[in-house]
Amino acid sequence: DTGVSQDPRHKITKRGQNVTFRCDPISEHNRLYWYRQTLGQGPEFLTYFQNEAQLEKSRLLSDRFSAERPKGSFSTLEIQRTEQGDSAMYLCASSLEGRGNNEQYFGPGTRLTVT
Amino acid sequence: AQTVTQSQPEMSVQEAETVTLSCTYDTSENNYYLFWYKQPPSRQMILVIRQEAYKQQNATENRFSVNFQKAAKSFSLKISDSQLGDTAMYFCAFMKHSNAGNMLTFGGGTRLMVKP
């Protein structure tokens, strides 16, 4: 396992469609984070899992967004009824609880374009 | 809530020279971590350097060092002997010390161009 992977890398969808992204963290990492990064900006926190439990959600995560991590391994982020404002890079990161350096390892991201 | 501000949207430096990127933050926390992340064009974000707020000594990692001024809430990154591969977006980030989630709060980024 060489790092965090995300699929797909790019997604173009029409407004109103649903999309789902997948994140596979580093295998022994029990914490998983989703961030959103719009063009020219820094990433913004969306939600966080410890194992399979979703422990925190940002106010940015509207009712159209849902995230799961059913077995405490991979995670999915679904956006329903996409809007043009959802166009962004969606980043996933993982970390290991208790590791002293608190480092989060990032995936390559999924770039979403809503037309 | 924490905020992180990077006041330099873009910077450039000649290869082999030194450049300093600025970052200020606002928090009421006393225990926290600060990070600099690098995001090369079309590539994933990687950690450059980290600093624990309780440590007075500034962190260094090879050509990268920080100037951490806790009272001033300032955390600048110095890159010595700049290389072409240092061309990237650089993000300053804050993490509250917590046994719960450790989400990062990022600044808006500084785009660094290293010129040959």
PDB file of C-alpha atoms in Angstrom:
ATOM      1  CA  ASP A   1       0.000   0.000   0.000  1.00  0.00           C
ATOM      2  CA  THR A   2       1.710   3.122  -1.202  1.00  0.00           C
ATOM      3  CA  GLY A   3      -0.709   5.817  -0.128  1.00  0.00           C
ATOM      4  CA  VAL A   4      -4.213   7.210  -0.189  1.00  0.00           C
ATOM      5  CA  SER A   5      -6.068   6.578  -3.428  1.00  0.00           C
ATOM      6  CA  GLN A   6      -9.194   8.232  -4.784  1.00  0.00           C
ATOM      7  CA  ASP A   7     -11.503   7.276  -7.600  1.00  0.00           C
ATOM      8  CA  PRO A   8     -12.395   8.712 -10.027  1.00  0.00           C
ATOM      9  CA  ARG A   9      -9.722  11.351 -10.559  1.00  0.00           C
ATOM     10  CA  HIS A  10     -12.038  13.468 -12.678  1.00  0.00           C
ATOM     11  CA  LYS A  11     -15.815  13.601 -12.926  1.00  0.00           C
ATOM     12  CA  ILE A  12     -17.934  15.763 -15.209  1.00  0.00           C
ATOM     13  CA  THR A  13     -21.638  15.720 -14.524  1.00  0.00           C
ATOM     14  CA  LYS A  14     -24.714  17.701 -15.398  1.00  0.00           C
ATOM     15  CA  ARG A  15     -26.496  19.793 -12.821  1.00  0.00           C
ATOM     16  CA  GLY A  16     -29.051  17.762 -10.925  1.00  0.00           C
ATOM     17  CA  GLN A  17     -27.264  14.434 -11.264  1.00  0.00           C
ATOM     18  CA  ASN A  18     -25.926  12.404  -8.337  1.00  0.00           C
ATOM     19  CA  VAL A  19     -22.230  11.561  -8.033  1.00  0.00           C
ATOM     20  CA  THR A  20     -20.262   9.288  -5.735  1.00  0.00           C
ATOM     21  CA  PHE A  21     -16.553   9.378  -4.975  1.00  0.00           C
ATOM     22  CA  ARG A  22     -14.444   6.732  -3.297  1.00  0.00           C
ATOM     23  CA  CYS A  23     -11.414   7.042  -1.025  1.00  0.00           C
ATOM     24  CA  ASP A  24      -9.113   4.210   0.031  1.00  0.00           C
ATOM     25  CA  PRO A  25      -6.936   5.273   2.964  1.00  0.00           C
ATOM     26  CA  ILE A  26      -3.586   3.874   3.976  1.00  0.00           C
ATOM     27  CA  SER A  27      -4.483   0.422   5.258  1.00  0.00           C
ATOM     28  CA  GLU A  28      -3.652   0.757   8.949  1.00  0.00           C
ATOM     29  CA  HIS A  29      -5.063   4.289   9.295  1.00  0.00           C
ATOM     30  CA  ASN A  30      -8.228   4.477  11.366  1.00  0.00           C
ATOM     31  CA  ARG A  31      -9.002   8.164  10.771  1.00  0.00           C
ATOM     32  CA  LEU A  32     -10.301   9.465   7.471  1.00  0.00           C
ATOM     33  CA  TYR A  33     -11.061  13.043   6.453  1.00  0.00           C
ATOM     34  CA  TRP A  34     -12.808  14.676   3.502  1.00  0.00           C
ATOM     35  CA  TYR A  35     -11.917  18.200   2.401  1.00  0.00           C
ATOM     36  CA  ARG A  36     -13.126  20.395  -0.460  1.00  0.00           C
ATOM     37  CA  GLN A  37     -10.798  22.691  -2.367  1.00  0.00           C
ATOM     38  CA  THR A  38     -12.106  25.292  -4.797  1.00  0.00           C
ATOM     39  CA  LEU A  39      -9.829  26.814  -7.432  1.00  0.00           C
ATOM     40  CA  GLY A  40      -7.141  29.014  -5.932  1.00  0.00           C
ATOM     41  CA  GLN A  41      -8.194  28.357  -2.344  1.00  0.00           C
ATOM     42  CA  GLY A  42      -7.017  26.207   0.512  1.00  0.00           C
ATOM     43  CA  PRO A  43      -8.855  22.993   1.376  1.00  0.00           C
ATOM     44  CA  GLU A  44     -11.868  23.218   3.706  1.00  0.00           C
ATOM     45  CA  PHE A  45     -12.833  20.469   6.114  1.00  0.00           C
ATOM     46  CA  LEU A  46     -16.042  18.587   5.329  1.00  0.00           C
ATOM     47  CA  THR A  47     -16.231  15.538   7.573  1.00  0.00           C
ATOM     48  CA  TYR A  48     -14.207  13.063   9.618  1.00  0.00           C
ATOM     49  CA  PHE A  49     -14.439   9.354  10.459  1.00  0.00           C
ATOM     50  CA  GLN A  50     -12.789   7.361  13.181  1.00  0.00           C
ATOM     51  CA  ASN A  51     -13.108   3.757  12.081  1.00  0.00           C
ATOM     52  CA  GLU A  52     -16.699   3.496  10.813  1.00  0.00           C
ATOM     53  CA  ALA A  53     -18.109   6.288  12.981  1.00  0.00           C
ATOM     54  CA  GLN A  54     -18.673   9.721  11.436  1.00  0.00           C
ATOM     55  CA  LEU A  55     -17.737  11.951  14.342  1.00  0.00           C
ATOM     56  CA  GLU A  56     -17.826  15.444  12.924  1.00  0.00           C
ATOM     57  CA  LYS A  57     -19.418  17.278  10.016  1.00  0.00           C
ATOM     58  CA  SER A  58     -18.777  20.804   8.819  1.00  0.00           C
ATOM     59  CA  ARG A  59     -21.571  23.267   8.189  1.00  0.00           C
ATOM     60  CA  LEU A  60     -20.345  23.130   4.579  1.00  0.00           C
ATOM     61  CA  LEU A  61     -21.802  19.627   4.351  1.00  0.00           C
ATOM     62  CA  SER A  62     -25.347  20.351   3.263  1.00  0.00           C
ATOM     63  CA  ASP A  63     -28.171  17.811   3.270  1.00  0.00           C
ATOM     64  CA  ARG A  64     -27.274  16.911  -0.308  1.00  0.00           C
ATOM     65  CA  PHE A  65     -23.954  15.503   0.865  1.00  0.00           C
ATOM     66  CA  SER A  66     -23.563  12.162   2.588  1.00  0.00           C
ATOM     67  CA  ALA A  67     -20.466  10.225   3.520  1.00  0.00           C
ATOM     68  CA  GLU A  68     -20.007   6.671   4.709  1.00  0.00           C
ATOM     69  CA  ARG A  69     -17.254   4.409   5.853  1.00  0.00           C
ATOM     70  CA  PRO A  70     -19.150   1.160   6.348  1.00  0.00           C
ATOM     71  CA  LYS A  71     -16.357  -1.188   7.414  1.00  0.00           C
ATOM     72  CA  GLY A  72     -13.889   1.322   8.692  1.00  0.00           C
ATOM     73  CA  SER A  73     -11.776   0.980   5.574  1.00  0.00           C
ATOM     74  CA  PHE A  74     -12.725   2.802   2.356  1.00  0.00           C
ATOM     75  CA  SER A  75     -15.112   5.742   2.362  1.00  0.00           C
ATOM     76  CA  THR A  76     -17.605   7.151  -0.110  1.00  0.00           C
ATOM     77  CA  LEU A  77     -18.816  10.711  -0.523  1.00  0.00           C
ATOM     78  CA  GLU A  78     -22.097  11.172  -2.383  1.00  0.00           C
ATOM     79  CA  ILE A  79     -23.493  14.444  -3.659  1.00  0.00           C
ATOM     80  CA  GLN A  80     -27.143  14.406  -4.651  1.00  0.00           C
ATOM     81  CA  ARG A  81     -28.747  16.870  -7.070  1.00  0.00           C
ATOM     82  CA  THR A  82     -25.418  18.474  -7.923  1.00  0.00           C
ATOM     83  CA  GLU A  83     -25.201  22.243  -8.355  1.00  0.00           C
ATOM     84  CA  GLN A  84     -22.609  24.295 -10.213  1.00  0.00           C
ATOM     85  CA  GLY A  85     -21.299  25.503  -6.872  1.00  0.00           C
ATOM     86  CA  ASP A  86     -20.292  21.934  -6.065  1.00  0.00           C
ATOM     87  CA  SER A  87     -17.534  22.125  -8.693  1.00  0.00           C
ATOM     88  CA  ALA A  88     -14.307  21.655  -6.765  1.00  0.00           C
ATOM     89  CA  MET A  89     -11.514  19.245  -5.918  1.00  0.00           C
ATOM     90  CA  TYR A  90     -12.584  16.744  -3.247  1.00  0.00           C
ATOM     91  CA  LEU A  91      -9.621  15.594  -1.183  1.00  0.00           C
ATOM     92  CA  CYS A  92      -9.413  12.618   1.128  1.00  0.00           C
ATOM     93  CA  ALA A  93      -6.804  12.231   3.842  1.00  0.00           C
ATOM     94  CA  SER A  94      -6.051   9.580   6.428  1.00  0.00           C
ATOM     95  CA  SER A  95      -4.105   9.356   9.649  1.00  0.00           C
ATOM     96  CA  LEU A  96      -3.354   6.931  12.453  1.00  0.00           C
ATOM     97  CA  GLU A  97      -4.752   7.698  15.890  1.00  0.00           C
ATOM     98  CA  GLY A  98      -2.056   8.003  18.483  1.00  0.00           C
ATOM     99  CA  ARG A  99       0.731   8.572  16.042  1.00  0.00           C
ATOM    100  CA  GLY A 100       2.617  11.439  17.591  1.00  0.00           C
ATOM    101  CA  ASN A 101       3.156  13.479  14.502  1.00  0.00           C
ATOM    102  CA  ASN A 102      -0.592  13.827  13.693  1.00  0.00           C
ATOM    103  CA  GLU A 103       0.294  13.798  10.035  1.00  0.00           C
ATOM    104  CA  GLN A 104      -2.516  13.518   7.546  1.00  0.00           C
ATOM    105  CA  TYR A 105      -1.658  11.835   4.255  1.00  0.00           C
ATOM    106  CA  PHE A 106      -3.591  13.169   1.304  1.00  0.00           C
ATOM    107  CA  GLY A 107      -4.868  11.453  -1.801  1.00  0.00           C
ATOM    108  CA  PRO A 108      -4.674  12.938  -5.303  1.00  0.00           C
ATOM    109  CA  GLY A 109      -8.245  14.209  -5.149  1.00  0.00           C
ATOM    110  CA  THR A 110     -11.329  13.917  -7.337  1.00  0.00           C
ATOM    111  CA  ARG A 111     -11.963  16.951  -9.501  1.00  0.00           C
ATOM    112  CA  LEU A 112     -15.696  17.491  -9.989  1.00  0.00           C
ATOM    113  CA  THR A 113     -17.056  19.717 -12.735  1.00  0.00           C
ATOM    114  CA  VAL A 114     -20.790  20.381 -12.764  1.00  0.00           C
ATOM    115  CA  THR A 115     -22.067  21.753 -16.086  1.00  0.00           C
TER     116      THR A 115
ATOM    117  CA  ALA B   1     -12.897  28.955  15.513  1.00  0.00           C
ATOM    118  CA  GLN B   2      -9.446  29.171  14.039  1.00  0.00           C
ATOM    119  CA  THR B   3      -8.404  31.223  11.022  1.00  0.00           C
ATOM    120  CA  VAL B   4      -5.222  31.046   8.977  1.00  0.00           C
ATOM    121  CA  THR B   5      -4.087  33.882   6.718  1.00  0.00           C
ATOM    122  CA  GLN B   6      -1.446  33.808   4.006  1.00  0.00           C
ATOM    123  CA  SER B   7      -0.968  37.339   2.760  1.00  0.00           C
ATOM    124  CA  GLN B   8       1.181  36.534  -0.281  1.00  0.00           C
ATOM    125  CA  PRO B   9      -0.912  35.016  -3.094  1.00  0.00           C
ATOM    126  CA  GLU B  10       2.119  34.625  -5.362  1.00  0.00           C
ATOM    127  CA  MET B  11       5.874  34.751  -4.972  1.00  0.00           C
ATOM    128  CA  SER B  12       8.846  34.017  -7.164  1.00  0.00           C
ATOM    129  CA  VAL B  13      12.492  33.298  -6.412  1.00  0.00           C
ATOM    130  CA  GLN B  14      15.587  32.573  -8.425  1.00  0.00           C
ATOM    131  CA  GLU B  15      16.981  29.077  -8.254  1.00  0.00           C
ATOM    132  CA  ALA B  16      19.490  28.659  -5.388  1.00  0.00           C
ATOM    133  CA  GLU B  17      18.211  31.722  -3.539  1.00  0.00           C
ATOM    134  CA  THR B  18      16.220  31.907  -0.307  1.00  0.00           C
ATOM    135  CA  VAL B  19      12.551  32.766   0.016  1.00  0.00           C
ATOM    136  CA  THR B  20      10.244  33.240   3.017  1.00  0.00           C
ATOM    137  CA  LEU B  21       6.511  32.588   2.943  1.00  0.00           C
ATOM    138  CA  SER B  22       4.339  34.268   5.569  1.00  0.00           C
ATOM    139  CA  CYS B  23       1.497  32.860   7.634  1.00  0.00           C
ATOM    140  CA  THR B  24      -0.481  34.258  10.533  1.00  0.00           C
ATOM    141  CA  TYR B  25      -3.227  32.566  12.475  1.00  0.00           C
ATOM    142  CA  ASP B  26      -5.800  33.347  15.089  1.00  0.00           C
ATOM    143  CA  THR B  27      -6.822  30.973  17.867  1.00  0.00           C
ATOM    144  CA  SER B  28      -7.738  30.918  21.515  1.00  0.00           C
ATOM    145  CA  GLU B  29      -6.163  27.472  21.926  1.00  0.00           C
ATOM    146  CA  ASN B  30      -2.897  27.017  23.767  1.00  0.00           C
ATOM    147  CA  ASN B  31      -1.982  23.552  22.511  1.00  0.00           C
ATOM    148  CA  TYR B  32      -1.916  23.091  18.774  1.00  0.00           C
ATOM    149  CA  TYR B  33       0.167  22.130  15.770  1.00  0.00           C
ATOM    150  CA  LEU B  34       1.127  24.110  12.711  1.00  0.00           C
ATOM    151  CA  PHE B  35       2.018  22.685   9.333  1.00  0.00           C
ATOM    152  CA  TRP B  36       3.250  23.699   5.935  1.00  0.00           C
ATOM    153  CA  TYR B  37       1.951  21.579   3.066  1.00  0.00           C
ATOM    154  CA  LYS B  38       3.176  21.636  -0.531  1.00  0.00           C
ATOM    155  CA  GLN B  39       0.846  20.989  -3.464  1.00  0.00           C
ATOM    156  CA  PRO B  40       2.777  20.690  -6.773  1.00  0.00           C
ATOM    157  CA  PRO B  41       0.834  21.287  -9.999  1.00  0.00           C
ATOM    158  CA  SER B  42      -1.582  18.393 -10.602  1.00  0.00           C
ATOM    159  CA  ARG B  43      -0.046  16.384  -7.794  1.00  0.00           C
ATOM    160  CA  GLN B  44      -1.143  15.537  -4.305  1.00  0.00           C
ATOM    161  CA  MET B  45      -0.485  17.518  -1.173  1.00  0.00           C
ATOM    162  CA  ILE B  46       2.504  16.506   0.914  1.00  0.00           C
ATOM    163  CA  LEU B  47       3.706  17.607   4.319  1.00  0.00           C
ATOM    164  CA  VAL B  48       6.777  19.841   4.305  1.00  0.00           C
ATOM    165  CA  ILE B  49       7.263  20.618   7.973  1.00  0.00           C
ATOM    166  CA  ARG B  50       5.377  20.656  11.281  1.00  0.00           C
ATOM    167  CA  GLN B  51       5.690  22.568  14.552  1.00  0.00           C
ATOM    168  CA  GLU B  52       4.234  21.789  17.965  1.00  0.00           C
ATOM    169  CA  ALA B  53       3.112  24.954  19.718  1.00  0.00           C
ATOM    170  CA  TYR B  54       4.627  23.888  23.041  1.00  0.00           C
ATOM    171  CA  LYS B  55       8.104  23.677  21.509  1.00  0.00           C
ATOM    172  CA  GLN B  56      10.065  26.899  21.456  1.00  0.00           C
ATOM    173  CA  GLN B  57      12.672  25.551  19.069  1.00  0.00           C
ATOM    174  CA  ASN B  58      11.891  26.201  15.436  1.00  0.00           C
ATOM    175  CA  ALA B  59      11.475  23.084  13.288  1.00  0.00           C
ATOM    176  CA  THR B  60      13.865  22.385  10.422  1.00  0.00           C
ATOM    177  CA  GLU B  61      13.771  19.794   7.648  1.00  0.00           C
ATOM    178  CA  ASN B  62      16.784  19.979   5.375  1.00  0.00           C
ATOM    179  CA  ARG B  63      16.354  23.162   3.272  1.00  0.00           C
ATOM    180  CA  PHE B  64      13.076  24.053   4.984  1.00  0.00           C
ATOM    181  CA  SER B  65      12.810  25.861   8.307  1.00  0.00           C
ATOM    182  CA  VAL B  66      10.172  27.822  10.142  1.00  0.00           C
ATOM    183  CA  ASN B  67      10.103  30.951  12.261  1.00  0.00           C
ATOM    184  CA  PHE B  68       7.428  30.290  14.879  1.00  0.00           C
ATOM    185  CA  GLN B  69       6.417  33.320  16.952  1.00  0.00           C
ATOM    186  CA  LYS B  70       3.680  32.091  19.283  1.00  0.00           C
ATOM    187  CA  ALA B  71       2.885  35.446  20.892  1.00  0.00           C
ATOM    188  CA  ALA B  72       2.573  37.088  17.504  1.00  0.00           C
ATOM    189  CA  LYS B  73       0.717  34.056  16.087  1.00  0.00           C
ATOM    190  CA  SER B  74       3.083  33.959  13.158  1.00  0.00           C
ATOM    191  CA  PHE B  75       4.497  30.913  11.388  1.00  0.00           C
ATOM    192  CA  SER B  76       6.681  31.645   8.364  1.00  0.00           C
ATOM    193  CA  LEU B  77       8.427  29.127   6.117  1.00  0.00           C
ATOM    194  CA  LYS B  78      11.942  29.692   4.825  1.00  0.00           C
ATOM    195  CA  ILE B  79      13.160  27.740   1.830  1.00  0.00           C
ATOM    196  CA  SER B  80      16.926  27.862   1.356  1.00  0.00           C
ATOM    197  CA  ASP B  81      18.778  26.995  -1.857  1.00  0.00           C
ATOM    198  CA  SER B  82      15.510  26.990  -3.818  1.00  0.00           C
ATOM    199  CA  GLN B  83      15.173  24.278  -6.457  1.00  0.00           C
ATOM    200  CA  LEU B  84      12.961  24.088  -9.533  1.00  0.00           C
ATOM    201  CA  GLY B  85      11.070  21.243  -7.878  1.00  0.00           C
ATOM    202  CA  ASP B  86       9.992  23.602  -5.105  1.00  0.00           C
ATOM    203  CA  THR B  87       7.571  25.240  -7.555  1.00  0.00           C
ATOM    204  CA  ALA B  88       4.145  24.592  -6.023  1.00  0.00           C
ATOM    205  CA  MET B  89       1.287  25.961  -3.967  1.00  0.00           C
ATOM    206  CA  TYR B  90       2.214  26.151  -0.297  1.00  0.00           C
ATOM    207  CA  PHE B  91      -0.455  25.987   2.370  1.00  0.00           C
ATOM    208  CA  CYS B  92      -0.093  26.876   6.011  1.00  0.00           C
ATOM    209  CA  ALA B  93      -2.395  24.827   8.250  1.00  0.00           C
ATOM    210  CA  PHE B  94      -3.516  24.756  11.895  1.00  0.00           C
ATOM    211  CA  MET B  95      -4.543  21.729  13.921  1.00  0.00           C
ATOM    212  CA  LYS B  96      -6.003  21.922  17.417  1.00  0.00           C
ATOM    213  CA  HIS B  97      -4.528  19.445  19.887  1.00  0.00           C
ATOM    214  CA  SER B  98      -7.332  17.029  20.625  1.00  0.00           C
ATOM    215  CA  ASN B  99      -7.944  13.364  21.318  1.00  0.00           C
ATOM    216  CA  ALA B 100     -10.908  13.610  18.989  1.00  0.00           C
ATOM    217  CA  GLY B 101     -10.800  14.615  15.346  1.00  0.00           C
ATOM    218  CA  ASN B 102      -7.759  16.494  14.167  1.00  0.00           C
ATOM    219  CA  MET B 103      -9.112  18.441  11.245  1.00  0.00           C
ATOM    220  CA  LEU B 104      -6.850  20.920   9.542  1.00  0.00           C
ATOM    221  CA  THR B 105      -7.687  24.580   8.974  1.00  0.00           C
ATOM    222  CA  PHE B 106      -5.826  25.859   5.913  1.00  0.00           C
ATOM    223  CA  GLY B 107      -4.809  29.278   4.708  1.00  0.00           C
ATOM    224  CA  GLY B 108      -5.540  30.420   1.189  1.00  0.00           C
ATOM    225  CA  GLY B 109      -2.143  29.401  -0.124  1.00  0.00           C
ATOM    226  CA  THR B 110       0.911  31.012  -1.709  1.00  0.00           C
ATOM    227  CA  ARG B 111       1.879  30.094  -5.242  1.00  0.00           C
ATOM    228  CA  LEU B 112       5.679  29.865  -5.417  1.00  0.00           C
ATOM    229  CA  MET B 113       7.512  29.927  -8.722  1.00  0.00           C
ATOM    230  CA  VAL B 114      11.203  29.039  -8.756  1.00  0.00           C
ATOM    231  CA  LYS B 115      12.893  30.526 -11.810  1.00  0.00           C
ATOM    232  CA  PRO B 116      16.000  29.048 -13.450  1.00  0.00           C
TER     233      PRO B 116
END
